[in-house]
Structures are given as C-alpha cells and as structure tokens.
Amino acid sequence: MTALAGLEGWTVRGCTLRDVPAILAITRASDIAALGEPDWSEDEIVATLTAPTEDPAVDTWLAAGPDGEPVAWAYVDNPQRGVRDNVELYAWPGRGEPAYGPLLRLAVARAAERARRNGFARAVLRAGTLASETALVSVLEADGFAFVKRHARMTRPLTGDERAPSGFDIRPVRQEELPRFHEVLESAFADTPDFQPTPYDAWREAVAGLPSISWDEWFVALVDGEIVGVLQSADQAVERGEGWIKNLAVLRAHRKSGIGGALLRTAFAAYAAKGRAGAGLGVDLTNPTGAYHLYAGVGMTVVFAADVYERTLDV
C-alpha cells in the first residue's frame, strides 16, 4: 500500500480477489447513485480481475481514505492488446470522488507503459462516464480527455412466452465451429469505426478465462449450410435475472434479411426458458450498421446512455 499522490492520508494498492467484496460495494454505491440500481455483479468483478490480459497488481487500483476504508476503484483494460486502452473509475458517492484525479493519472501512466511494451509509438486511452457524473466529467476534461461518442444500455422484459422464430436455420454453436464464429465476428465488426482485430488465439484465451459460459446461449445462423450470423451471450447479468447479449454480428451480404432479429428472438426465447426476467445489451449509438434500430425493432429500450471520452498519449 502506497500514498495516493495529492491526497494527504489516502493510500492506494493493486487488487486481489480478496478485494471483490470491497470493489462490489463501491461499484454498487456508485451505480445506485448514478443509475438508481446496481449494474455490477460479483462474477463481473472476478472476470475483470482474472482476465487473461489483466495483471490486477498493476492494472487495477483500490484507493482508501484517511480512515483506511476503500472508497474508490479503477482499472485499465485492453483485451485486444491494441493501441487503445480503456479505464473505468468508480467512487463511493460523497466519499471517494477526490481519488478520481490521482487514479486517472495512474491509469494514464499504466496505459502508456503497456503501449511501449507492446511496441506502439502512441496510445489512446478511453474512459466512460454518465453525464450525471459531473465530478468525473470535470476530472476527465481537466486531464485532456475529450468527448467522442455515446453508448447506450438497452433492455427488454421477457414474459416467458417468447419463442424462437421459424423460417431460419439457427442453433447453438458447436465447439468445432468456434473458428468460424470468431471469423464472422471479426468480419462483421471490421466496418465499424472502433474495430480492433483480435487474433483467434487471443479471443479463445479471453473466452477460456470467463468464470462461466452457457454455450447453449451462443447461437449461429446458417444460410445454405454456411454460418453467416452469430450471437454471443454472456453470463454477467444472471445474478440480476437478465440474459446478456455480448455480441451480435451478421455478415454484410446477409444484413437486412431478418437474420439479426431472428438471432435476437432466439436468444430471448432461450433466456425466458431459463426463467430470466429480461434481456440486455450495450450498443454504440454511432454504429453505422444501424444496430440501435435493430434492437429497438425487437422491443428493446434505452435504460441509460454513457459518454465516452478519449485522450491520445505519447509513449
């Protein structure tokens, strides 16, 4: 544990799995203040600390106030090992906000260090925040971060009557099809502005590091026997009774043919069959493929929007 620069009596250290309860308490307090409900689960925090590209001793930070109680948490994340890094910052409302600036500077230094190690001449560091988190927005802007785009979290309630649509060849993925699954993901996302290619081995390593995987919720859509669309679910929202769509991708030549909607409805039916109360996902509102309109068309609505800020770092 070391002194947190600029804050007398504050300390900071890297995290371990023993810190999961403290981190969960901080994120839930932050989320409830900003969103009205908790958004992080214990499994998500464990997955963050144990991700293949994460070294929690140097990539995550837990800050404590003068009384020794942990009140702020931050981490950097770069699953593609690419030029763009991400930082997330959480603070206990009314107690932890002074740590935003010092933690952000730790993240900037770490992102630059990782970029140098990976052979890049520069790095891009992104941070997400809600417009209502004015203290964090002020810190980001003061440290040279600029607004670049907006993401939204969308949800849809499930009644239990959901059924997979007919007329489409959709089924759970088979293990031997995972290379093609990854290939469709990479190809479909290649025309989005923020695309960073992920080699298959790195993708499989990240998948293998997940705390749990419900393979029966990973779907493929076939046309003439060839996989042209995929839907990847995640177990991250199970604790709150929600099915979570992590990725949805349809090859360009097969878009606007109903495949994307059919994959979504198939996932809804699978979640409902397991007793889930809703389905959720995150979407880039600037995505040129029109993803937002697809999701709205199957009954999903925006719960909240998060702004993304960015700073370029010379390394």
PDB file of C-alpha atoms in Angstrom:
ATOM      1  CA  MET A   1       0.000   0.000   0.000  1.00  0.00           C
ATOM      2  CA  THR A   2       1.388   3.412  -1.004  1.00  0.00           C
ATOM      3  CA  ALA A   3       0.362   7.020  -0.582  1.00  0.00           C
ATOM      4  CA  LEU A   4      -2.108   8.310  -3.162  1.00  0.00           C
ATOM      5  CA  ALA A   5      -0.438  11.278  -4.811  1.00  0.00           C
ATOM      6  CA  GLY A   6      -2.006  14.619  -3.996  1.00  0.00           C
ATOM      7  CA  LEU A   7      -4.310  13.378  -1.219  1.00  0.00           C
ATOM      8  CA  GLU A   8      -2.944  13.541   2.298  1.00  0.00           C
ATOM      9  CA  GLY A   9      -3.688  10.433   4.319  1.00  0.00           C
ATOM     10  CA  TRP A  10      -5.050   8.480   1.318  1.00  0.00           C
ATOM     11  CA  THR A  11      -3.499   5.209   0.162  1.00  0.00           C
ATOM     12  CA  VAL A  12      -3.713   3.041  -2.933  1.00  0.00           C
ATOM     13  CA  ARG A  13      -2.736  -0.517  -3.854  1.00  0.00           C
ATOM     14  CA  GLY A  14      -3.270  -3.149  -6.511  1.00  0.00           C
ATOM     15  CA  CYS A  15      -6.175  -5.532  -6.113  1.00  0.00           C
ATOM     16  CA  THR A  16      -6.582  -9.235  -5.410  1.00  0.00           C
ATOM     17  CA  LEU A  17      -9.615 -11.490  -5.364  1.00  0.00           C
ATOM     18  CA  ARG A  18      -9.879 -10.803  -1.633  1.00  0.00           C
ATOM     19  CA  ASP A  19     -10.925  -7.282  -2.575  1.00  0.00           C
ATOM     20  CA  VAL A  20     -14.015  -8.378  -4.524  1.00  0.00           C
ATOM     21  CA  PRO A  21     -16.489  -7.523  -1.689  1.00  0.00           C
ATOM     22  CA  ALA A  22     -14.993  -4.041  -1.260  1.00  0.00           C
ATOM     23  CA  ILE A  23     -14.977  -3.400  -5.020  1.00  0.00           C
ATOM     24  CA  LEU A  24     -18.553  -4.631  -5.332  1.00  0.00           C
ATOM     25  CA  ALA A  25     -19.664  -2.293  -2.544  1.00  0.00           C
ATOM     26  CA  ILE A  26     -18.006   0.689  -4.283  1.00  0.00           C
ATOM     27  CA  THR A  27     -19.418  -0.065  -7.738  1.00  0.00           C
ATOM     28  CA  ARG A  28     -22.903  -0.693  -6.404  1.00  0.00           C
ATOM     29  CA  ALA A  29     -22.923   2.516  -4.374  1.00  0.00           C
ATOM     30  CA  SER A  30     -21.720   4.417  -7.447  1.00  0.00           C
ATOM     31  CA  ASP A  31     -24.246   2.769  -9.770  1.00  0.00           C
ATOM     32  CA  ILE A  32     -27.180   3.294  -7.421  1.00  0.00           C
ATOM     33  CA  ALA A  33     -26.338   6.996  -7.156  1.00  0.00           C
ATOM     34  CA  ALA A  34     -25.959   7.382 -10.940  1.00  0.00           C
ATOM     35  CA  LEU A  35     -28.487   4.870 -12.281  1.00  0.00           C
ATOM     36  CA  GLY A  36     -30.844   4.097  -9.441  1.00  0.00           C
ATOM     37  CA  GLU A  37     -29.826   0.433  -9.395  1.00  0.00           C
ATOM     38  CA  PRO A  38     -26.626  -1.674  -9.171  1.00  0.00           C
ATOM     39  CA  ASP A  39     -25.085  -2.636 -12.501  1.00  0.00           C
ATOM     40  CA  TRP A  40     -22.081  -4.754 -11.488  1.00  0.00           C
ATOM     41  CA  SER A  41     -22.218  -8.350 -10.297  1.00  0.00           C
ATOM     42  CA  GLU A  42     -19.663 -10.289  -8.282  1.00  0.00           C
ATOM     43  CA  ASP A  43     -18.945 -12.519 -11.278  1.00  0.00           C
ATOM     44  CA  GLU A  44     -18.185  -9.490 -13.455  1.00  0.00           C
ATOM     45  CA  ILE A  45     -15.653  -8.192 -10.961  1.00  0.00           C
ATOM     46  CA  VAL A  46     -13.991 -11.598 -10.698  1.00  0.00           C
ATOM     47  CA  ALA A  47     -13.883 -11.802 -14.506  1.00  0.00           C
ATOM     48  CA  THR A  48     -12.282  -8.342 -14.682  1.00  0.00           C
ATOM     49  CA  LEU A  49      -9.570  -9.187 -12.154  1.00  0.00           C
ATOM     50  CA  THR A  50      -8.784 -12.554 -13.754  1.00  0.00           C
ATOM     51  CA  ALA A  51      -8.951 -11.592 -17.454  1.00  0.00           C
ATOM     52  CA  PRO A  52      -6.011 -13.008 -19.469  1.00  0.00           C
ATOM     53  CA  THR A  53      -4.660  -9.552 -20.333  1.00  0.00           C
ATOM     54  CA  GLU A  54      -5.065  -8.184 -16.804  1.00  0.00           C
ATOM     55  CA  ASP A  55      -2.477  -8.115 -14.031  1.00  0.00           C
ATOM     56  CA  PRO A  56      -4.554  -6.889 -11.073  1.00  0.00           C
ATOM     57  CA  ALA A  57      -1.456  -5.956  -9.098  1.00  0.00           C
ATOM     58  CA  VAL A  58      -0.589  -3.189 -11.598  1.00  0.00           C
ATOM     59  CA  ASP A  59      -3.689  -2.762 -13.806  1.00  0.00           C
ATOM     60  CA  THR A  60      -6.236  -2.206 -11.015  1.00  0.00           C
ATOM     61  CA  TRP A  61      -6.217   0.144  -8.047  1.00  0.00           C
ATOM     62  CA  LEU A  62      -8.168   0.301  -4.800  1.00  0.00           C
ATOM     63  CA  ALA A  63      -7.989   3.657  -3.011  1.00  0.00           C
ATOM     64  CA  ALA A  64      -8.700   4.149   0.683  1.00  0.00           C
ATOM     65  CA  GLY A  65      -9.449   7.394   2.511  1.00  0.00           C
ATOM     66  CA  PRO A  66      -7.699   8.620   5.668  1.00  0.00           C
ATOM     67  CA  ASP A  67      -9.871   6.269   7.762  1.00  0.00           C
ATOM     68  CA  GLY A  68      -8.496   3.273   5.833  1.00  0.00           C
ATOM     69  CA  GLU A  69     -11.825   2.357   4.216  1.00  0.00           C
ATOM     70  CA  PRO A  70     -11.738   1.580   0.458  1.00  0.00           C
ATOM     71  CA  VAL A  71     -13.819   4.211  -1.334  1.00  0.00           C
ATOM     72  CA  ALA A  72     -12.647   4.228  -4.976  1.00  0.00           C
ATOM     73  CA  TRP A  73     -11.663   1.661  -7.598  1.00  0.00           C
ATOM     74  CA  ALA A  74     -10.164   1.962 -11.068  1.00  0.00           C
ATOM     75  CA  TYR A  75      -8.756  -0.377 -13.695  1.00  0.00           C
ATOM     76  CA  VAL A  76      -7.371  -0.320 -17.217  1.00  0.00           C
ATOM     77  CA  ASP A  77      -8.470  -2.894 -19.759  1.00  0.00           C
ATOM     78  CA  ASN A  78      -7.046  -3.823 -23.161  1.00  0.00           C
ATOM     79  CA  PRO A  79      -8.353  -7.244 -24.216  1.00  0.00           C
ATOM     80  CA  GLN A  80      -7.089  -6.872 -27.805  1.00  0.00           C
ATOM     81  CA  ARG A  81      -3.610  -5.765 -26.641  1.00  0.00           C
ATOM     82  CA  GLY A  82      -4.011  -2.978 -29.187  1.00  0.00           C
ATOM     83  CA  VAL A  83      -3.262   0.724 -29.292  1.00  0.00           C
ATOM     84  CA  ARG A  84      -6.483   1.603 -27.473  1.00  0.00           C
ATOM     85  CA  ASP A  85      -6.769   1.104 -23.718  1.00  0.00           C
ATOM     86  CA  ASN A  86      -9.816   1.687 -21.533  1.00  0.00           C
ATOM     87  CA  VAL A  87     -10.073   2.989 -17.988  1.00  0.00           C
ATOM     88  CA  GLU A  88     -13.034   2.644 -15.639  1.00  0.00           C
ATOM     89  CA  LEU A  89     -13.285   4.691 -12.444  1.00  0.00           C
ATOM     90  CA  TYR A  90     -15.765   4.251  -9.586  1.00  0.00           C
ATOM     91  CA  ALA A  91     -16.068   6.206  -6.349  1.00  0.00           C
ATOM     92  CA  TRP A  92     -18.293   5.939  -3.296  1.00  0.00           C
ATOM     93  CA  PRO A  93     -20.604   8.972  -3.622  1.00  0.00           C
ATOM     94  CA  GLY A  94     -19.677  11.766  -1.263  1.00  0.00           C
ATOM     95  CA  ARG A  95     -16.525   9.994  -0.116  1.00  0.00           C
ATOM     96  CA  GLY A  96     -14.411   8.693  -2.957  1.00  0.00           C
ATOM     97  CA  GLU A  97     -14.571  11.430  -5.620  1.00  0.00           C
ATOM     98  CA  PRO A  98     -11.272  13.094  -4.553  1.00  0.00           C
ATOM     99  CA  ALA A  99      -9.495   9.948  -5.777  1.00  0.00           C
ATOM    100  CA  TYR A 100     -10.674  10.367  -9.378  1.00  0.00           C
ATOM    101  CA  GLY A 101      -7.751  12.579 -10.448  1.00  0.00           C
ATOM    102  CA  PRO A 102      -4.930  10.589  -8.835  1.00  0.00           C
ATOM    103  CA  LEU A 103      -6.392   7.278 -10.056  1.00  0.00           C
ATOM    104  CA  LEU A 104      -6.800   8.635 -13.574  1.00  0.00           C
ATOM    105  CA  ARG A 105      -3.142   9.680 -13.626  1.00  0.00           C
ATOM    106  CA  LEU A 106      -2.129   6.169 -12.538  1.00  0.00           C
ATOM    107  CA  ALA A 107      -4.203   4.791 -15.407  1.00  0.00           C
ATOM    108  CA  VAL A 108      -2.618   7.190 -17.925  1.00  0.00           C
ATOM    109  CA  ALA A 109       0.859   6.125 -16.847  1.00  0.00           C
ATOM    110  CA  ARG A 110      -0.029   2.434 -16.988  1.00  0.00           C
ATOM    111  CA  ALA A 111      -1.644   2.718 -20.429  1.00  0.00           C
ATOM    112  CA  ALA A 112       1.471   4.447 -21.767  1.00  0.00           C
ATOM    113  CA  GLU A 113       3.666   1.760 -20.219  1.00  0.00           C
ATOM    114  CA  ARG A 114       1.596  -1.038 -21.787  1.00  0.00           C
ATOM    115  CA  ALA A 115       1.716   0.676 -25.174  1.00  0.00           C
ATOM    116  CA  ARG A 116       5.518   0.915 -25.026  1.00  0.00           C
ATOM    117  CA  ARG A 117       5.740  -2.736 -24.036  1.00  0.00           C
ATOM    118  CA  ASN A 118       3.554  -3.696 -26.999  1.00  0.00           C
ATOM    119  CA  GLY A 119       5.678  -1.700 -29.423  1.00  0.00           C
ATOM    120  CA  PHE A 120       3.351   1.257 -30.084  1.00  0.00           C
ATOM    121  CA  ALA A 121       4.549   4.835 -30.500  1.00  0.00           C
ATOM    122  CA  ARG A 122       1.316   6.199 -29.060  1.00  0.00           C
ATOM    123  CA  ALA A 123      -1.718   5.027 -27.134  1.00  0.00           C
ATOM    124  CA  VAL A 124      -5.344   6.045 -26.975  1.00  0.00           C
ATOM    125  CA  LEU A 125      -6.973   5.919 -23.549  1.00  0.00           C
ATOM    126  CA  ARG A 126     -10.754   5.931 -23.292  1.00  0.00           C
ATOM    127  CA  ALA A 127     -12.966   6.479 -20.266  1.00  0.00           C
ATOM    128  CA  GLY A 128     -16.713   6.037 -19.909  1.00  0.00           C
ATOM    129  CA  THR A 129     -18.989   8.100 -17.708  1.00  0.00           C
ATOM    130  CA  LEU A 130     -22.581   9.235 -17.354  1.00  0.00           C
ATOM    131  CA  ALA A 131     -23.450  12.860 -17.964  1.00  0.00           C
ATOM    132  CA  SER A 132     -24.782  12.980 -14.392  1.00  0.00           C
ATOM    133  CA  GLU A 133     -21.326  12.095 -13.017  1.00  0.00           C
ATOM    134  CA  THR A 134     -20.212  15.705 -13.173  1.00  0.00           C
ATOM    135  CA  ALA A 135     -17.230  15.260 -10.830  1.00  0.00           C
ATOM    136  CA  LEU A 136     -15.730  12.575 -13.061  1.00  0.00           C
ATOM    137  CA  VAL A 137     -16.514  14.506 -16.253  1.00  0.00           C
ATOM    138  CA  SER A 138     -14.706  17.557 -14.841  1.00  0.00           C
ATOM    139  CA  VAL A 139     -11.642  15.481 -13.952  1.00  0.00           C
ATOM    140  CA  LEU A 140     -11.528  13.899 -17.416  1.00  0.00           C
ATOM    141  CA  GLU A 141     -11.790  17.231 -19.208  1.00  0.00           C
ATOM    142  CA  ALA A 142      -9.186  18.821 -16.938  1.00  0.00           C
ATOM    143  CA  ASP A 143      -6.798  15.971 -17.771  1.00  0.00           C
ATOM    144  CA  GLY A 144      -7.112  16.439 -21.531  1.00  0.00           C
ATOM    145  CA  PHE A 145      -9.860  13.951 -22.361  1.00  0.00           C
ATOM    146  CA  ALA A 146     -12.445  14.938 -24.993  1.00  0.00           C
ATOM    147  CA  PHE A 147     -15.926  13.567 -25.716  1.00  0.00           C
ATOM    148  CA  VAL A 148     -16.027  11.183 -28.692  1.00  0.00           C
ATOM    149  CA  LYS A 149     -19.315   9.253 -28.647  1.00  0.00           C
ATOM    150  CA  ARG A 150     -22.205   7.804 -26.669  1.00  0.00           C
ATOM    151  CA  HIS A 151     -23.089   4.219 -25.751  1.00  0.00           C
ATOM    152  CA  ALA A 152     -26.460   3.027 -24.509  1.00  0.00           C
ATOM    153  CA  ARG A 153     -27.599   0.129 -22.401  1.00  0.00           C
ATOM    154  CA  MET A 154     -30.830  -1.361 -23.707  1.00  0.00           C
ATOM    155  CA  THR A 155     -33.185  -3.890 -22.148  1.00  0.00           C
ATOM    156  CA  ARG A 156     -36.331  -5.805 -22.956  1.00  0.00           C
ATOM    157  CA  PRO A 157     -38.652  -7.522 -20.453  1.00  0.00           C
ATOM    158  CA  LEU A 158     -39.340 -11.218 -21.017  1.00  0.00           C
ATOM    159  CA  THR A 159     -42.794 -12.666 -20.392  1.00  0.00           C
ATOM    160  CA  GLY A 160     -41.954 -16.355 -20.693  1.00  0.00           C
ATOM    161  CA  ASP A 161     -43.964 -16.674 -23.906  1.00  0.00           C
ATOM    162  CA  GLU A 162     -41.021 -15.892 -26.190  1.00  0.00           C
ATOM    163  CA  ARG A 163     -40.439 -18.402 -28.978  1.00  0.00           C
ATOM    164  CA  ALA A 164     -37.626 -18.827 -31.475  1.00  0.00           C
ATOM    165  CA  PRO A 165     -38.779 -17.666 -34.941  1.00  0.00           C
ATOM    166  CA  SER A 166     -39.449 -20.128 -37.725  1.00  0.00           C
ATOM    167  CA  GLY A 167     -38.004 -19.885 -41.203  1.00  0.00           C
ATOM    168  CA  PHE A 168     -34.379 -19.502 -40.107  1.00  0.00           C
ATOM    169  CA  ASP A 169     -31.630 -22.077 -39.614  1.00  0.00           C
ATOM    170  CA  ILE A 170     -30.443 -21.054 -36.129  1.00  0.00           C
ATOM    171  CA  ARG A 171     -28.980 -23.280 -33.431  1.00  0.00           C
ATOM    172  CA  PRO A 172     -26.385 -23.257 -30.614  1.00  0.00           C
ATOM    173  CA  VAL A 173     -22.777 -23.170 -31.774  1.00  0.00           C
ATOM    174  CA  ARG A 174     -20.734 -26.368 -31.847  1.00  0.00           C
ATOM    175  CA  GLN A 175     -17.206 -26.339 -30.454  1.00  0.00           C
ATOM    176  CA  GLU A 176     -15.642 -27.156 -33.809  1.00  0.00           C
ATOM    177  CA  GLU A 177     -17.415 -24.096 -35.255  1.00  0.00           C
ATOM    178  CA  LEU A 178     -15.736 -21.595 -32.929  1.00  0.00           C
ATOM    179  CA  PRO A 179     -13.081 -20.579 -35.502  1.00  0.00           C
ATOM    180  CA  ARG A 180     -15.874 -19.679 -37.950  1.00  0.00           C
ATOM    181  CA  PHE A 181     -17.825 -17.979 -35.140  1.00  0.00           C
ATOM    182  CA  HIS A 182     -14.804 -15.762 -34.476  1.00  0.00           C
ATOM    183  CA  GLU A 183     -14.286 -15.160 -38.199  1.00  0.00           C
ATOM    184  CA  VAL A 184     -17.847 -13.847 -38.576  1.00  0.00           C
ATOM    185  CA  LEU A 185     -17.420 -11.594 -35.535  1.00  0.00           C
ATOM    186  CA  GLU A 186     -14.209 -10.115 -36.930  1.00  0.00           C
ATOM    187  CA  SER A 187     -15.580  -9.654 -40.450  1.00  0.00           C
ATOM    188  CA  ALA A 188     -18.870  -8.120 -39.348  1.00  0.00           C
ATOM    189  CA  PHE A 189     -17.258  -5.612 -36.976  1.00  0.00           C
ATOM    190  CA  ALA A 190     -14.464  -4.665 -39.391  1.00  0.00           C
ATOM    191  CA  ASP A 191     -16.589  -1.870 -40.891  1.00  0.00           C
ATOM    192  CA  THR A 192     -17.211  -0.137 -37.552  1.00  0.00           C
ATOM    193  CA  PRO A 193     -15.092   2.908 -36.604  1.00  0.00           C
ATOM    194  CA  ASP A 194     -13.559   1.428 -33.444  1.00  0.00           C
ATOM    195  CA  PHE A 195     -12.700  -2.005 -34.796  1.00  0.00           C
ATOM    196  CA  GLN A 196      -9.521  -3.556 -33.422  1.00  0.00           C
ATOM    197  CA  PRO A 197      -8.709  -7.007 -34.836  1.00  0.00           C
ATOM    198  CA  THR A 198      -8.375  -9.801 -32.303  1.00  0.00           C
ATOM    199  CA  PRO A 199      -6.456 -12.940 -33.344  1.00  0.00           C
ATOM    200  CA  TYR A 200      -8.319 -16.186 -32.810  1.00  0.00           C
ATOM    201  CA  ASP A 201      -5.877 -17.455 -30.186  1.00  0.00           C
ATOM    202  CA  ALA A 202      -6.249 -14.267 -28.135  1.00  0.00           C
ATOM    203  CA  TRP A 203     -10.036 -14.455 -28.440  1.00  0.00           C
ATOM    204  CA  ARG A 204     -10.086 -18.093 -27.315  1.00  0.00           C
ATOM    205  CA  GLU A 205      -7.815 -17.211 -24.396  1.00  0.00           C
ATOM    206  CA  ALA A 206     -10.259 -14.496 -23.321  1.00  0.00           C
ATOM    207  CA  VAL A 207     -13.213 -16.870 -23.664  1.00  0.00           C
ATOM    208  CA  ALA A 208     -11.413 -19.571 -21.669  1.00  0.00           C
ATOM    209  CA  GLY A 209     -10.823 -17.036 -18.891  1.00  0.00           C
ATOM    210  CA  LEU A 210     -14.531 -16.334 -18.359  1.00  0.00           C
ATOM    211  CA  PRO A 211     -15.883 -17.538 -14.973  1.00  0.00           C
ATOM    212  CA  SER A 212     -18.694 -19.424 -16.732  1.00  0.00           C
ATOM    213  CA  ILE A 213     -20.042 -19.924 -20.247  1.00  0.00           C
ATOM    214  CA  SER A 214     -23.539 -21.003 -21.262  1.00  0.00           C
ATOM    215  CA  TRP A 215     -22.747 -22.477 -24.667  1.00  0.00           C
ATOM    216  CA  ASP A 216     -26.428 -23.147 -25.289  1.00  0.00           C
ATOM    217  CA  GLU A 217     -26.864 -19.347 -25.411  1.00  0.00           C
ATOM    218  CA  TRP A 218     -24.276 -18.854 -28.170  1.00  0.00           C
ATOM    219  CA  PHE A 219     -26.099 -19.086 -31.494  1.00  0.00           C
ATOM    220  CA  VAL A 220     -25.190 -19.366 -35.159  1.00  0.00           C
ATOM    221  CA  ALA A 221     -27.373 -18.571 -38.163  1.00  0.00           C
ATOM    222  CA  LEU A 222     -26.735 -20.574 -41.320  1.00  0.00           C
ATOM    223  CA  VAL A 223     -27.592 -19.962 -44.963  1.00  0.00           C
ATOM    224  CA  ASP A 224     -27.014 -22.881 -47.336  1.00  0.00           C
ATOM    225  CA  GLY A 225     -25.063 -24.606 -44.572  1.00  0.00           C
ATOM    226  CA  GLU A 226     -22.639 -21.698 -44.003  1.00  0.00           C
ATOM    227  CA  ILE A 227     -22.521 -19.642 -40.795  1.00  0.00           C
ATOM    228  CA  VAL A 228     -23.328 -16.032 -41.704  1.00  0.00           C
ATOM    229  CA  GLY A 229     -24.508 -14.639 -38.377  1.00  0.00           C
ATOM    230  CA  VAL A 230     -23.620 -15.199 -34.710  1.00  0.00           C
ATOM    231  CA  LEU A 231     -24.874 -14.174 -31.284  1.00  0.00           C
ATOM    232  CA  GLN A 232     -22.613 -14.435 -28.241  1.00  0.00           C
ATOM    233  CA  SER A 233     -24.239 -14.335 -24.818  1.00  0.00           C
ATOM    234  CA  ALA A 234     -22.519 -13.661 -21.505  1.00  0.00           C
ATOM    235  CA  ASP A 235     -23.354 -14.875 -18.019  1.00  0.00           C
ATOM    236  CA  GLN A 236     -22.538 -11.496 -16.476  1.00  0.00           C
ATOM    237  CA  ALA A 237     -26.150 -10.484 -15.790  1.00  0.00           C
ATOM    238  CA  VAL A 238     -27.506 -13.788 -14.473  1.00  0.00           C
ATOM    239  CA  GLU A 239     -27.364 -12.540 -10.875  1.00  0.00           C
ATOM    240  CA  ARG A 240     -29.905  -9.861 -11.707  1.00  0.00           C
ATOM    241  CA  GLY A 241     -32.120 -12.249 -13.671  1.00  0.00           C
ATOM    242  CA  GLU A 242     -31.146 -10.968 -17.091  1.00  0.00           C
ATOM    243  CA  GLY A 243     -29.831 -12.587 -20.231  1.00  0.00           C
ATOM    244  CA  TRP A 244     -26.973 -10.576 -21.709  1.00  0.00           C
ATOM    245  CA  ILE A 245     -26.128 -10.267 -25.402  1.00  0.00           C
ATOM    246  CA  LYS A 246     -22.409  -9.532 -25.632  1.00  0.00           C
ATOM    247  CA  ASN A 247     -22.022  -9.600 -29.419  1.00  0.00           C
ATOM    248  CA  LEU A 248     -24.350  -9.844 -32.408  1.00  0.00           C
ATOM    249  CA  ALA A 249     -22.842  -9.997 -35.880  1.00  0.00           C
ATOM    250  CA  VAL A 250     -24.190 -10.663 -39.363  1.00  0.00           C
ATOM    251  CA  LEU A 251     -22.022 -10.660 -42.471  1.00  0.00           C
ATOM    252  CA  ARG A 252     -22.630  -7.619 -44.662  1.00  0.00           C
ATOM    253  CA  ALA A 253     -24.030  -9.634 -47.588  1.00  0.00           C
ATOM    254  CA  HIS A 254     -26.741 -11.093 -45.354  1.00  0.00           C
ATOM    255  CA  ARG A 255     -27.846  -7.986 -43.483  1.00  0.00           C
ATOM    256  CA  LYS A 256     -31.405  -6.667 -43.765  1.00  0.00           C
ATOM    257  CA  SER A 257     -32.662 -10.198 -44.354  1.00  0.00           C
ATOM    258  CA  GLY A 258     -34.074 -10.678 -40.863  1.00  0.00           C
ATOM    259  CA  ILE A 259     -31.172 -12.758 -39.540  1.00  0.00           C
ATOM    260  CA  GLY A 260     -30.158 -10.279 -36.836  1.00  0.00           C
ATOM    261  CA  GLY A 261     -33.674 -10.039 -35.463  1.00  0.00           C
ATOM    262  CA  ALA A 262     -34.105 -13.800 -35.628  1.00  0.00           C
ATOM    263  CA  LEU A 263     -30.907 -14.343 -33.625  1.00  0.00           C
ATOM    264  CA  LEU A 264     -32.129 -11.878 -31.010  1.00  0.00           C
ATOM    265  CA  ARG A 265     -35.540 -13.526 -30.720  1.00  0.00           C
ATOM    266  CA  THR A 266     -33.881 -16.939 -30.445  1.00  0.00           C
ATOM    267  CA  ALA A 267     -31.773 -15.636 -27.561  1.00  0.00           C
ATOM    268  CA  PHE A 268     -34.844 -14.085 -25.901  1.00  0.00           C
ATOM    269  CA  ALA A 269     -36.596 -17.461 -26.044  1.00  0.00           C
ATOM    270  CA  ALA A 270     -33.569 -19.228 -24.534  1.00  0.00           C
ATOM    271  CA  TYR A 271     -33.311 -16.700 -21.703  1.00  0.00           C
ATOM    272  CA  ALA A 272     -37.041 -16.869 -20.983  1.00  0.00           C
ATOM    273  CA  ALA A 273     -36.941 -20.672 -20.892  1.00  0.00           C
ATOM    274  CA  LYS A 274     -34.426 -20.362 -18.055  1.00  0.00           C
ATOM    275  CA  GLY A 275     -36.675 -18.032 -16.107  1.00  0.00           C
ATOM    276  CA  ARG A 276     -34.852 -14.784 -16.872  1.00  0.00           C
ATOM    277  CA  ALA A 277     -36.942 -11.651 -16.414  1.00  0.00           C
ATOM    278  CA  GLY A 278     -35.265  -9.619 -19.139  1.00  0.00           C
ATOM    279  CA  ALA A 279     -32.602  -9.339 -21.832  1.00  0.00           C
ATOM    280  CA  GLY A 280     -29.967  -6.637 -22.066  1.00  0.00           C
ATOM    281  CA  LEU A 281     -27.073  -5.389 -24.182  1.00  0.00           C
ATOM    282  CA  GLY A 282     -24.843  -2.405 -24.824  1.00  0.00           C
ATOM    283  CA  VAL A 283     -24.825  -0.554 -28.150  1.00  0.00           C
ATOM    284  CA  ASP A 284     -22.676   2.143 -29.739  1.00  0.00           C
ATOM    285  CA  LEU A 285     -25.199   4.755 -30.865  1.00  0.00           C
ATOM    286  CA  THR A 286     -22.839   5.778 -33.683  1.00  0.00           C
ATOM    287  CA  ASN A 287     -22.579   2.253 -35.110  1.00  0.00           C
ATOM    288  CA  PRO A 288     -23.051   2.639 -38.901  1.00  0.00           C
ATOM    289  CA  THR A 289     -24.725  -0.785 -39.214  1.00  0.00           C
ATOM    290  CA  GLY A 290     -27.910   0.590 -37.632  1.00  0.00           C
ATOM    291  CA  ALA A 291     -27.690  -1.701 -34.608  1.00  0.00           C
ATOM    292  CA  TYR A 292     -29.759   0.627 -32.424  1.00  0.00           C
ATOM    293  CA  HIS A 293     -32.721   0.472 -34.809  1.00  0.00           C
ATOM    294  CA  LEU A 294     -32.483  -3.317 -34.977  1.00  0.00           C
ATOM    295  CA  TYR A 295     -32.623  -3.573 -31.187  1.00  0.00           C
ATOM    296  CA  ALA A 296     -35.457  -1.066 -30.913  1.00  0.00           C
ATOM    297  CA  GLY A 297     -37.339  -3.062 -33.545  1.00  0.00           C
ATOM    298  CA  VAL A 298     -37.410  -6.151 -31.317  1.00  0.00           C
ATOM    299  CA  GLY A 299     -38.744  -4.215 -28.343  1.00  0.00           C
ATOM    300  CA  MET A 300     -35.565  -3.104 -26.594  1.00  0.00           C
ATOM    301  CA  THR A 301     -35.477   0.329 -24.977  1.00  0.00           C
ATOM    302  CA  VAL A 302     -32.671   2.536 -23.628  1.00  0.00           C
ATOM    303  CA  VAL A 303     -32.139   2.375 -19.875  1.00  0.00           C
ATOM    304  CA  PHE A 304     -29.266   4.832 -19.786  1.00  0.00           C
ATOM    305  CA  ALA A 305     -26.584   6.301 -22.030  1.00  0.00           C
ATOM    306  CA  ALA A 306     -22.894   6.596 -21.212  1.00  0.00           C
ATOM    307  CA  ASP A 307     -20.482   9.072 -22.760  1.00  0.00           C
ATOM    308  CA  VAL A 308     -17.037   8.045 -23.951  1.00  0.00           C
ATOM    309  CA  TYR A 309     -14.063  10.375 -23.538  1.00  0.00           C
ATOM    310  CA  GLU A 310     -10.668   9.924 -25.157  1.00  0.00           C
ATOM    311  CA  ARG A 311      -7.085  11.127 -24.860  1.00  0.00           C
ATOM    312  CA  THR A 312      -4.110  10.331 -27.078  1.00  0.00           C
ATOM    313  CA  LEU A 313      -0.920   9.541 -25.190  1.00  0.00           C
ATOM    314  CA  ASP A 314       2.641   9.871 -26.452  1.00  0.00           C
ATOM    315  CA  VAL A 315       4.604   6.928 -25.120  1.00  0.00           C
TER     316      VAL A 315
END
